PDB file of C-alpha atoms in Angstrom:
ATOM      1  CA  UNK Y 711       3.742  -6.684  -3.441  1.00 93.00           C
ATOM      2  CA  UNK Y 712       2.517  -3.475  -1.909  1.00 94.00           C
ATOM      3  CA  UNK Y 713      -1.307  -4.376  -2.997  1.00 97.00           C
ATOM      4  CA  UNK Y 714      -0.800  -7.986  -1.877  1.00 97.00           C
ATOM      5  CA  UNK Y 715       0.195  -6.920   1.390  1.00 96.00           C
ATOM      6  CA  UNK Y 716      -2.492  -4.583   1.829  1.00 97.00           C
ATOM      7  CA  UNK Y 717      -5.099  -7.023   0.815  1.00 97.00           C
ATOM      8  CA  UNK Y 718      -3.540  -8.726   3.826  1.00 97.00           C
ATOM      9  CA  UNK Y 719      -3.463  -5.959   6.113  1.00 96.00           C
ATOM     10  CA  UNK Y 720      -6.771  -5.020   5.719  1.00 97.00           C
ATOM     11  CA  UNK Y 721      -8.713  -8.622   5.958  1.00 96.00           C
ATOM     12  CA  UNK Y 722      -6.811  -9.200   9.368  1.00 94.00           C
ATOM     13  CA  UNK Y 723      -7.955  -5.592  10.871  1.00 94.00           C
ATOM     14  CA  UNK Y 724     -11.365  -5.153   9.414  1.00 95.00           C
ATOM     15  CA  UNK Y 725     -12.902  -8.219   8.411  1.00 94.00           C
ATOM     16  CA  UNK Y 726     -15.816  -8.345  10.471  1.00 89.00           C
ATOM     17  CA  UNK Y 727     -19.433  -8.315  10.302  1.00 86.00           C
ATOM     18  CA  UNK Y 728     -19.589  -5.957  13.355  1.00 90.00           C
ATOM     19  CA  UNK Y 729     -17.275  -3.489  10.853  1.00 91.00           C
ATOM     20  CA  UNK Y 730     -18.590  -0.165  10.716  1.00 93.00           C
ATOM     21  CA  UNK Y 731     -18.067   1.541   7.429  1.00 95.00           C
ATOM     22  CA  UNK Y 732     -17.891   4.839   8.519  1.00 94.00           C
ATOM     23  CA  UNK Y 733     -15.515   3.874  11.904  1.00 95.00           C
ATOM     24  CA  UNK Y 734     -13.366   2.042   8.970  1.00 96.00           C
ATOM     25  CA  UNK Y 735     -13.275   4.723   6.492  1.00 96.00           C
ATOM     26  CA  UNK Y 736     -11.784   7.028   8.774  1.00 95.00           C
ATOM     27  CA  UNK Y 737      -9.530   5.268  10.141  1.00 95.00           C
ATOM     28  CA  UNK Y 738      -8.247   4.938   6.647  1.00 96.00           C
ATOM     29  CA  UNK Y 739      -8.500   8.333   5.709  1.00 96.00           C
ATOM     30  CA  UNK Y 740      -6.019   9.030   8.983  1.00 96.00           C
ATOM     31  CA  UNK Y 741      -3.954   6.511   8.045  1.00 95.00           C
ATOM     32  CA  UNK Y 742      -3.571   7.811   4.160  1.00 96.00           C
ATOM     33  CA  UNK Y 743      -5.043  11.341   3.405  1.00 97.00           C
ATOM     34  CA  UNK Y 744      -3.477  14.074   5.761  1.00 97.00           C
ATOM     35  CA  UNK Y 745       0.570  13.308   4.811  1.00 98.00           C
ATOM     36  CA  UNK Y 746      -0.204  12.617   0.597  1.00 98.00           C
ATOM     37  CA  UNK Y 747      -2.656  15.720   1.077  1.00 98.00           C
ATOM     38  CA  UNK Y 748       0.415  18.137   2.541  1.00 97.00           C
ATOM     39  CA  UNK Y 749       2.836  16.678   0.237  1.00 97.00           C
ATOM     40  CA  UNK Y 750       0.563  16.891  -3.194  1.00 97.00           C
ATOM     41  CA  UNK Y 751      -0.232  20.580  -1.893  1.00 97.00           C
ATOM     42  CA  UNK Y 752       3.544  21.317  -1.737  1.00 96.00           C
ATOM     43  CA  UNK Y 753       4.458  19.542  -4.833  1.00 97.00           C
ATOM     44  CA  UNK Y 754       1.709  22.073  -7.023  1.00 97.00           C
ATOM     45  CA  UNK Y 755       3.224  24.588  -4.995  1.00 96.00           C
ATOM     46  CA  UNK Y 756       6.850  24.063  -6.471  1.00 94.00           C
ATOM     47  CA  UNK Y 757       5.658  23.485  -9.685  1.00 92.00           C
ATOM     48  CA  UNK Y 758       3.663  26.991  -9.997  1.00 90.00           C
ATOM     49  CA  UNK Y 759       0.499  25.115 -11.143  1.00 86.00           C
ATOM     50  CA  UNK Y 760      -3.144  24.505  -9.486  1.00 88.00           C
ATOM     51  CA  UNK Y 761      -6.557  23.983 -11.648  1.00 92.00           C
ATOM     52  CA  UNK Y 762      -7.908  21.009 -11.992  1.00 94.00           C
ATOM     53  CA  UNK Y 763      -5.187  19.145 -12.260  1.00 96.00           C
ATOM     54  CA  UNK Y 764      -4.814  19.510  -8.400  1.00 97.00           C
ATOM     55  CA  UNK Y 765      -7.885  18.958  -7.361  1.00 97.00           C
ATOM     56  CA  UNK Y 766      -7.724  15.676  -9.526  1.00 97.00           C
ATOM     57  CA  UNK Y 767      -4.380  14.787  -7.707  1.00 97.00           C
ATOM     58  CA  UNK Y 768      -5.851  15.488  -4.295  1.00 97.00           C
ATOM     59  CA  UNK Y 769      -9.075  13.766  -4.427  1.00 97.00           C
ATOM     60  CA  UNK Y 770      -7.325  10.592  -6.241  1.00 97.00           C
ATOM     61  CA  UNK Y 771      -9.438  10.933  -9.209  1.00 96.00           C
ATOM     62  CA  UNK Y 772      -6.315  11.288 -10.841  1.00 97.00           C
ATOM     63  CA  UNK Y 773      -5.515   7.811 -11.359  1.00 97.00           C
ATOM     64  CA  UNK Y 774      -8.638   6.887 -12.960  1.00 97.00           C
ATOM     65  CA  UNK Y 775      -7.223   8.574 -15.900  1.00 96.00           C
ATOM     66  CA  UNK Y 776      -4.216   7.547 -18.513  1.00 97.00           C
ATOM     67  CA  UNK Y 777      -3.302  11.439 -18.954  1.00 96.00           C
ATOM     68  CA  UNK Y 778      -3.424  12.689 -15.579  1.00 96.00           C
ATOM     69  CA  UNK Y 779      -1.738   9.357 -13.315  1.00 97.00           C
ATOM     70  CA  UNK Y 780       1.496  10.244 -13.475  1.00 97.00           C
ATOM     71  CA  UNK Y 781       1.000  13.980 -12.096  1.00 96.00           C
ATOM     72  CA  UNK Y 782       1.568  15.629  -9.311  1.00 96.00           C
ATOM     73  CA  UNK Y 783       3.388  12.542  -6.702  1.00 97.00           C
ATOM     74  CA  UNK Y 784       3.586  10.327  -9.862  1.00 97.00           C
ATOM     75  CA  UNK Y 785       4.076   6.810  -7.855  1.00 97.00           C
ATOM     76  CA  UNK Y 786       0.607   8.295  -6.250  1.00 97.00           C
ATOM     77  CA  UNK Y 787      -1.804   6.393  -8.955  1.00 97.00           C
ATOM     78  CA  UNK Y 788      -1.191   3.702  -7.370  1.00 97.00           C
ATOM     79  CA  UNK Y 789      -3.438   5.089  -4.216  1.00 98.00           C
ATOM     80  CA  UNK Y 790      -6.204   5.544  -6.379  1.00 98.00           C
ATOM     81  CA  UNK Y 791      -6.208   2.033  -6.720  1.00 98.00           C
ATOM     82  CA  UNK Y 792      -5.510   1.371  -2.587  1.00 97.00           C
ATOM     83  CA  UNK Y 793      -8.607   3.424  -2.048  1.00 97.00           C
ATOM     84  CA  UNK Y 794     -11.006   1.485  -4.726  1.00 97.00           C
ATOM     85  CA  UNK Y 795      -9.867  -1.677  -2.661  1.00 98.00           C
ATOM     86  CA  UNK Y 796     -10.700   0.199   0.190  1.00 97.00           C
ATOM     87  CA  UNK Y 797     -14.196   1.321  -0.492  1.00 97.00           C
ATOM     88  CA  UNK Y 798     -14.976  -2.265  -2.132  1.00 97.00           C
ATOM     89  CA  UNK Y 799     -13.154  -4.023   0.848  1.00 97.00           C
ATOM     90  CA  UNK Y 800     -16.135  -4.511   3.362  1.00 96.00           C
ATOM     91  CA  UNK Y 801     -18.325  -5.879   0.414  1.00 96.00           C
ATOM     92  CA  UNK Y 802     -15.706  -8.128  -1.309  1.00 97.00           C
ATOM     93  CA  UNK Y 803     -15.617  -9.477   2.484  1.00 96.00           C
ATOM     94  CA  UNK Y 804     -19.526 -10.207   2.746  1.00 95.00           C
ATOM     95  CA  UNK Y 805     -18.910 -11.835  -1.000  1.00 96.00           C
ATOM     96  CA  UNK Y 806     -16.613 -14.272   0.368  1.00 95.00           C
ATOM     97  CA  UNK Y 807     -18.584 -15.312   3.824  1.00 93.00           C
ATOM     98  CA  UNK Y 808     -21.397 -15.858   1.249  1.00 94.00           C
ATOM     99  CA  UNK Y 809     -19.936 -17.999  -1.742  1.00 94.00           C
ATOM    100  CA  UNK Y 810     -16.993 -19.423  -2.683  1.00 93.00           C
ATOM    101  CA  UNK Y 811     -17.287 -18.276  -6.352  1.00 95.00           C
ATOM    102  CA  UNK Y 812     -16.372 -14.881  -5.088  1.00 96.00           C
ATOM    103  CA  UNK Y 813     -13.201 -16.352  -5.603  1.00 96.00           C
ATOM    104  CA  UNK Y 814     -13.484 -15.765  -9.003  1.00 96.00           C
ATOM    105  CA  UNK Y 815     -14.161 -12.066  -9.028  1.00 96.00           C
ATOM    106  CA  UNK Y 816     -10.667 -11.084  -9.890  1.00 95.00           C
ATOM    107  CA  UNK Y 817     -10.354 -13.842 -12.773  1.00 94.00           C
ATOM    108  CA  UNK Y 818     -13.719 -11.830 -14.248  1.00 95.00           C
ATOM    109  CA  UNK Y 819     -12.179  -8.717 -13.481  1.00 95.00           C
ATOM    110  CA  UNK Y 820      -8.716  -8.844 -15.226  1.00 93.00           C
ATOM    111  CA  UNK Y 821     -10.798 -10.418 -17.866  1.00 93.00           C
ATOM    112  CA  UNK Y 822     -12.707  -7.349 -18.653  1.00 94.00           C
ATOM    113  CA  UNK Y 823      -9.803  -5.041 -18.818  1.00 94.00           C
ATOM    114  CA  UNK Y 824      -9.718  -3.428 -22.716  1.00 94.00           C
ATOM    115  CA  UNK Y 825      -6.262  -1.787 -22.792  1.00 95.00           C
ATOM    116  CA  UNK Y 826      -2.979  -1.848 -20.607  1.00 95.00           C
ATOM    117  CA  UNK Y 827      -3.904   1.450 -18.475  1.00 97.00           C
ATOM    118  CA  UNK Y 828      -6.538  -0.498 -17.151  1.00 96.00           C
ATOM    119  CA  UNK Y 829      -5.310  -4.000 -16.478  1.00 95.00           C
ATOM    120  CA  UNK Y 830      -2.051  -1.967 -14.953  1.00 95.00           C
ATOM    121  CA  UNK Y 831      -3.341   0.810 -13.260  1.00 97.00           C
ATOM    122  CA  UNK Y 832      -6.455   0.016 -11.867  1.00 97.00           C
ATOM    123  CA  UNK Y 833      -8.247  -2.074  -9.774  1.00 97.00           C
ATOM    124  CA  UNK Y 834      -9.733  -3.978 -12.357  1.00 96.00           C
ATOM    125  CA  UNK Y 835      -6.529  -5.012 -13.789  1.00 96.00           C
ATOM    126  CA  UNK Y 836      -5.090  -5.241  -9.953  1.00 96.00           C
ATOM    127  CA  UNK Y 837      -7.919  -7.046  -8.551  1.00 97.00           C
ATOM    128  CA  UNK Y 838      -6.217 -10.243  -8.342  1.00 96.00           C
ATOM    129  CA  UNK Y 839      -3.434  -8.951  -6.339  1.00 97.00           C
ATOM    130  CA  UNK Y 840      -5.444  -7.778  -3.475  1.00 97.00           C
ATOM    131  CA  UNK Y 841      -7.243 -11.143  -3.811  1.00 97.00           C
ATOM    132  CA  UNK Y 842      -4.148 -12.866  -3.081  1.00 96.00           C
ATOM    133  CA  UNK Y 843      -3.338 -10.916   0.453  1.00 96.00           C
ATOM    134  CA  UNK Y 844      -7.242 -11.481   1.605  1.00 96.00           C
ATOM    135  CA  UNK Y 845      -6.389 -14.989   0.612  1.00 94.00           C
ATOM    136  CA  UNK Y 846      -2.865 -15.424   2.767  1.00 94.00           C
ATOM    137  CA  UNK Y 847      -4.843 -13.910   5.668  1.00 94.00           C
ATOM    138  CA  UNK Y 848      -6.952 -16.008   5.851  1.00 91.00           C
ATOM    139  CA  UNK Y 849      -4.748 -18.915   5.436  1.00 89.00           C
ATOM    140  CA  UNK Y 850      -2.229 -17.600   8.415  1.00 87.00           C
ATOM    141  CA  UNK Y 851      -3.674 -19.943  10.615  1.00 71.00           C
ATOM    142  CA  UNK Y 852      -3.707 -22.943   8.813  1.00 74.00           C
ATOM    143  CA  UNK Y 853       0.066 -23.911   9.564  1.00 71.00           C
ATOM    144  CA  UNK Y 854       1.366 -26.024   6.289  1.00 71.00           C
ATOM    145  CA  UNK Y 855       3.715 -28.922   6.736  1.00 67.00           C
ATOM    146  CA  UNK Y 856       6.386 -26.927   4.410  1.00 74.00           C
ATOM    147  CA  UNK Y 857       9.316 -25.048   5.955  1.00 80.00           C
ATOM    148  CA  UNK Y 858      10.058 -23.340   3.080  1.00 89.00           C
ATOM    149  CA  UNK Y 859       8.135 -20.766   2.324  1.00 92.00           C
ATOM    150  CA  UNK Y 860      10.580 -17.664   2.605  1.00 94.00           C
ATOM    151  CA  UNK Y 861      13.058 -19.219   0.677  1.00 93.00           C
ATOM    152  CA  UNK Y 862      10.554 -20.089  -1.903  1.00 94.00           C
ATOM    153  CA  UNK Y 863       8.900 -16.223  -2.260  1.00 95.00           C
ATOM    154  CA  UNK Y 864      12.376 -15.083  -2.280  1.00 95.00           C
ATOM    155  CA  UNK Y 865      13.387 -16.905  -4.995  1.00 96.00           C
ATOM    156  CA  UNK Y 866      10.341 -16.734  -7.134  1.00 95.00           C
ATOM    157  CA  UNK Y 867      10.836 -12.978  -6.849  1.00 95.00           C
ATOM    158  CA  UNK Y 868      14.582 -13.151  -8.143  1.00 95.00           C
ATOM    159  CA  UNK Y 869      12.875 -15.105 -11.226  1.00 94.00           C
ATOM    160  CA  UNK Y 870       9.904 -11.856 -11.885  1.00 93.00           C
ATOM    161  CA  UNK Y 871      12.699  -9.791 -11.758  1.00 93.00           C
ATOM    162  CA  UNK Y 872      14.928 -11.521 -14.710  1.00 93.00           C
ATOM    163  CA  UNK Y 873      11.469 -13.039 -16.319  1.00 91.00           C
ATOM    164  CA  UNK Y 874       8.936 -10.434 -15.314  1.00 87.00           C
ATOM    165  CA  UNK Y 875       5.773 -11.966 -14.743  1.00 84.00           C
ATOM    166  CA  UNK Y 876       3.282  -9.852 -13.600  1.00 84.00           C
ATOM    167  CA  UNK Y 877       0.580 -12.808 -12.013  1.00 88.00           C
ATOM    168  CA  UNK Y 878       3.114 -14.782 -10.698  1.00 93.00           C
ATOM    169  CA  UNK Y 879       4.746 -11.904  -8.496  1.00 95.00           C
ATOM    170  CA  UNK Y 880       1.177 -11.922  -6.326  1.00 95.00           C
ATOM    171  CA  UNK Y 881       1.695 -15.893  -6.112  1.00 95.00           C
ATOM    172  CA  UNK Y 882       5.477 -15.499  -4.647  1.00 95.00           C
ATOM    173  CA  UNK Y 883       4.566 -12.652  -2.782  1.00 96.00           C
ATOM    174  CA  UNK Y 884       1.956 -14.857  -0.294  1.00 95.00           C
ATOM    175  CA  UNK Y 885       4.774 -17.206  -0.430  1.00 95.00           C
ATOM    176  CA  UNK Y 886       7.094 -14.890   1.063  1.00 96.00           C
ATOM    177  CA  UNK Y 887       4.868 -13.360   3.469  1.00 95.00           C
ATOM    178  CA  UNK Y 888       3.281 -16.633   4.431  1.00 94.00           C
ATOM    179  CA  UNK Y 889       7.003 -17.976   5.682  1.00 93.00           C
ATOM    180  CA  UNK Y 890       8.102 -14.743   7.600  1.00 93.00           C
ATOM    181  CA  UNK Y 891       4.756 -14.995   9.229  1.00 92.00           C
ATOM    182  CA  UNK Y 892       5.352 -18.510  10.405  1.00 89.00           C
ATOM    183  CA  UNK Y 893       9.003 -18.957  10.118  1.00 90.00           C
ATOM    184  CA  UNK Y 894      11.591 -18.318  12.363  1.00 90.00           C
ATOM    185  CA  UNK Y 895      14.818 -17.563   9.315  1.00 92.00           C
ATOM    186  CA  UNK Y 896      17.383 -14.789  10.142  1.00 94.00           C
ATOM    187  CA  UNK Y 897      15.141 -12.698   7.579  1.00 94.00           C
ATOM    188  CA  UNK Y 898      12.152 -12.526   9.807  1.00 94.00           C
ATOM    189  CA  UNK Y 899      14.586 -11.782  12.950  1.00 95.00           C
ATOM    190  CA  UNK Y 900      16.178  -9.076  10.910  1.00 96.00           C
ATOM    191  CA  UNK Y 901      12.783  -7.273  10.090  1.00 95.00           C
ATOM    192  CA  UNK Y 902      11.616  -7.787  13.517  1.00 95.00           C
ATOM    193  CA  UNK Y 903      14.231  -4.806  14.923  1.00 97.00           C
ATOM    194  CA  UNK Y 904      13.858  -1.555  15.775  1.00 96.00           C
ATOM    195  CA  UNK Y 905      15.522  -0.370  13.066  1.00 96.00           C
ATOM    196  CA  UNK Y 906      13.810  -2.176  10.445  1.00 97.00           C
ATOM    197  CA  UNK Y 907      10.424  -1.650  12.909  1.00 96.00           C
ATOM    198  CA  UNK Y 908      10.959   2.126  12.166  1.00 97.00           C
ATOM    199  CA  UNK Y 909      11.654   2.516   8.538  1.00 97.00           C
ATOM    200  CA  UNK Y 910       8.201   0.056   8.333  1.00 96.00           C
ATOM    201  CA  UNK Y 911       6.601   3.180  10.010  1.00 96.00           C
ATOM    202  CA  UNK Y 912       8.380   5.180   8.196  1.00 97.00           C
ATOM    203  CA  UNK Y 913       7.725   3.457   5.332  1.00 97.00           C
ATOM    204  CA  UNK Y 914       4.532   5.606   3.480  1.00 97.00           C
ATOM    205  CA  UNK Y 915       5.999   8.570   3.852  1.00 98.00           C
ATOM    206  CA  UNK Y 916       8.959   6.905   2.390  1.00 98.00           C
ATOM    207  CA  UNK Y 917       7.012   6.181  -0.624  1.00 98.00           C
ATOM    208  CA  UNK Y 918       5.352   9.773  -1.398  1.00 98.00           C
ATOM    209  CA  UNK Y 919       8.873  11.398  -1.383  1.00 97.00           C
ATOM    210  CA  UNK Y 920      11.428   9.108  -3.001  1.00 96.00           C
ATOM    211  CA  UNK Y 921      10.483  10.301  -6.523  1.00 96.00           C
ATOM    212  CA  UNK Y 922       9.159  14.005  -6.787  1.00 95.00           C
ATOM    213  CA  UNK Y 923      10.076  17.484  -5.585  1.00 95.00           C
ATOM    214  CA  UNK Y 924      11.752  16.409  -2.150  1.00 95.00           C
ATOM    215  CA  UNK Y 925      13.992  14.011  -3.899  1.00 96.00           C
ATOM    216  CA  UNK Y 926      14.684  16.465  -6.720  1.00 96.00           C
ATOM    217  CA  UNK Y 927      15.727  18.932  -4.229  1.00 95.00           C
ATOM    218  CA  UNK Y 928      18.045  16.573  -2.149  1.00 96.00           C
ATOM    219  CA  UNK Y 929      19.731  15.757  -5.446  1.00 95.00           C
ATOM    220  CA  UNK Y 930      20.316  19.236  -6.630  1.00 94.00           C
ATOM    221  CA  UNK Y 931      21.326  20.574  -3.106  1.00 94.00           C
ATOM    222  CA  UNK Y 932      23.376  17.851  -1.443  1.00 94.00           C
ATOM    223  CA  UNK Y 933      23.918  14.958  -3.118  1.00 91.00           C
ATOM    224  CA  UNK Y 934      23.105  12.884  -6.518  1.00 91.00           C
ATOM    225  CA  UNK Y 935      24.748   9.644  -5.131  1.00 95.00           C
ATOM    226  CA  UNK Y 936      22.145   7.085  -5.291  1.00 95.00           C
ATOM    227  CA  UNK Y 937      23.333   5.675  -1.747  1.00 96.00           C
ATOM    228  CA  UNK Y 938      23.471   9.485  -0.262  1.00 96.00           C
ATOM    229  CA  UNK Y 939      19.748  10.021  -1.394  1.00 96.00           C
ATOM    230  CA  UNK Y 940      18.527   7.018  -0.149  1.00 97.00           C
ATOM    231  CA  UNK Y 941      19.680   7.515   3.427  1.00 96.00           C
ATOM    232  CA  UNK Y 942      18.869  11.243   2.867  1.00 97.00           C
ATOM    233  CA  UNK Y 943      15.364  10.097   1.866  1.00 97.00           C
ATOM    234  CA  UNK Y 944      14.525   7.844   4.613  1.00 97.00           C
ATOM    235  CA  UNK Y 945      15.932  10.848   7.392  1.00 97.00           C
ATOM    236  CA  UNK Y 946      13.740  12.867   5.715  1.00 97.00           C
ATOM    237  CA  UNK Y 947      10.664  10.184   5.736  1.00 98.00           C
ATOM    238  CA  UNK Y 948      11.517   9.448   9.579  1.00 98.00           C
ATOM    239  CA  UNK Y 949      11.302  13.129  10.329  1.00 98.00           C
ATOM    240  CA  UNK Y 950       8.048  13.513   8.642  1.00 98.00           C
ATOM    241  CA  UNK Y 951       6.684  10.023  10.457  1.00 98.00           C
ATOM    242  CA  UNK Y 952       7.140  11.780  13.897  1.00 97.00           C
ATOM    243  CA  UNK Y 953       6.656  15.719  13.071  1.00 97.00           C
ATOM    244  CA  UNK Y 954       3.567  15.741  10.385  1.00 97.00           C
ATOM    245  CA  UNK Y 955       2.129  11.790   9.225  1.00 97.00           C
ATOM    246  CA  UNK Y 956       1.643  10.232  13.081  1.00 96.00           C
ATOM    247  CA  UNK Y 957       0.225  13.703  14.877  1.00 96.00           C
ATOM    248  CA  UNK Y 958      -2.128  14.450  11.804  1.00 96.00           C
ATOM    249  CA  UNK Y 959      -3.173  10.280  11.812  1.00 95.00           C
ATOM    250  CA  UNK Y 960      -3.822  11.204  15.549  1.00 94.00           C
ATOM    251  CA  UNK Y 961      -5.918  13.874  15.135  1.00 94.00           C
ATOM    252  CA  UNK Y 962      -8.224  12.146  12.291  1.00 94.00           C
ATOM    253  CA  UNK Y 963      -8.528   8.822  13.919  1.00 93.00           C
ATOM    254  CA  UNK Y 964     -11.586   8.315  15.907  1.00 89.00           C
ATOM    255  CA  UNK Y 965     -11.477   9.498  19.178  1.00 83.00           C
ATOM    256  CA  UNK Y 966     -11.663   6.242  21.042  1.00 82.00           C
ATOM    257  CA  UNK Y 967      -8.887   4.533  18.567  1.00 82.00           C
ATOM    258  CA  UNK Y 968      -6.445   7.466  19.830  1.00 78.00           C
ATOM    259  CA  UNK Y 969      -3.291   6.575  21.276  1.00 72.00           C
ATOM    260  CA  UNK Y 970      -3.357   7.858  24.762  1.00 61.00           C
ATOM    261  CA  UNK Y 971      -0.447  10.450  25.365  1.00 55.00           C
TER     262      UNK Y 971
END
């Protein structure tokens, strides 16, 4: 879901032929680097240990390898795949305003995958669910005569989850998004508030510290209840969205994207 929506995310901002690679890029490296950066640095701290198995953490190299993905932020392999997509973005893009066969480039993709480390965690293997947010955005606009599309993602999800099916998850996923981007159900009002609004902002910094040395900590010094942690976790990811990840993405961004104070 996370790739999907990326794929999705990143057609509807940057899919241009005006699109500057290097303006891109660095609005991406704000957007990603400085928080996982800070947090990686801290985690290495903690654990007493530096090397190379830092530097592979910090410049994402990490997940390109079966031994090494799970160090350091574990869940953080999975950015080493975000930032493949990202570099490959602009010309999967062109690909697409060119032919229609680049259609197929996931299909060849997951094809070529020899072993499970690569058709799970890497691009190769997760081609085809980046494929299927560039191909909801540019659907968005072309309204379907079917008022069910929430419903429908929803419960194709329930089904992965009791059948796991890895290529149908990216399939319910568009399905899901599609409908809260058109349709008005109580689901779409409920993530339109503020609440919800913030822990979306929230929500990366969410993701670097739910498993790994802040969490540990929480759990050792507070509290072990899964319900305590999570609400510990999120004050602790909406206190890093205000103090560290948004002034640092400031800072990076180019100086005309800046948000004027």
């Amino acid at each position: 879901m996370f790739f999907v929506l990326s794929g999705f995310l990143i057609t509807v901002r940057y899919d241009s032929e005006q699109l500057s690679f290097g303006w891109y890029m660095q609005k991406r490296f704000a957007r990603i680097y400085p928080l996982y950066f800070l947090l990686t640095t801290l985690t290495f701290f903690v654990a007493g240990e530096w090397g190379w198995i830092y530097i592979a953490n910090i410049t994402f190299i990490k997940g390109f390898s079966d031994e090494l993905k799970f160090t350091g932020i574990s869940q953080g392999w999975s950015l080493t795949v975000e930032e493949t997509f990202y570099v490959l973005a602009p010309m999967v893009f062109l690909a697409i305003r060119k032919s229609k066969l680049a259609w197929f480039i996931p299909v060849a993709l997951v094809l070529i995958c020899w072993n499970n480390f690569v058709l799970t965690y890497t691009f190769l293997g997760r081609s085809f669910d980046f494929f299927a947010g560039i191909f909801l955005a540019k659907a968005w606009q072309h309204k379907v005569a079917f008022k069910y599309f929430t419903w429908t993602g929803i419960a194709g999800l329930i089904v992965c989850l009791v059948f796991p099916q890895p290529f149908l998850v990216p399939v319910v996923t568009v399905a899901l998004m599609y409908g809260l981007l058109n349709e008005r159900t109580w689901l779409h009002r409920l993530l339109s508030t503020p609440p919800m609004q913030l822990f979306g902002k929230s929500s990366y910094a969410f993701y670097l510290v739910h498993i790994g040395v802040m969490a540990l900590w929480l759990s050792k010094v507070i509290s072990s209840n899964p319900l305590v942690l999570f609400v510990l976790l999120n004050a602790v990811s909406i206190a890093l969205y205000y103090t560290v990840e948004r002034p640092l993405r400031q800072y990076f961004l180019p100086k005309n994207d800046r948000i004027k104070p």
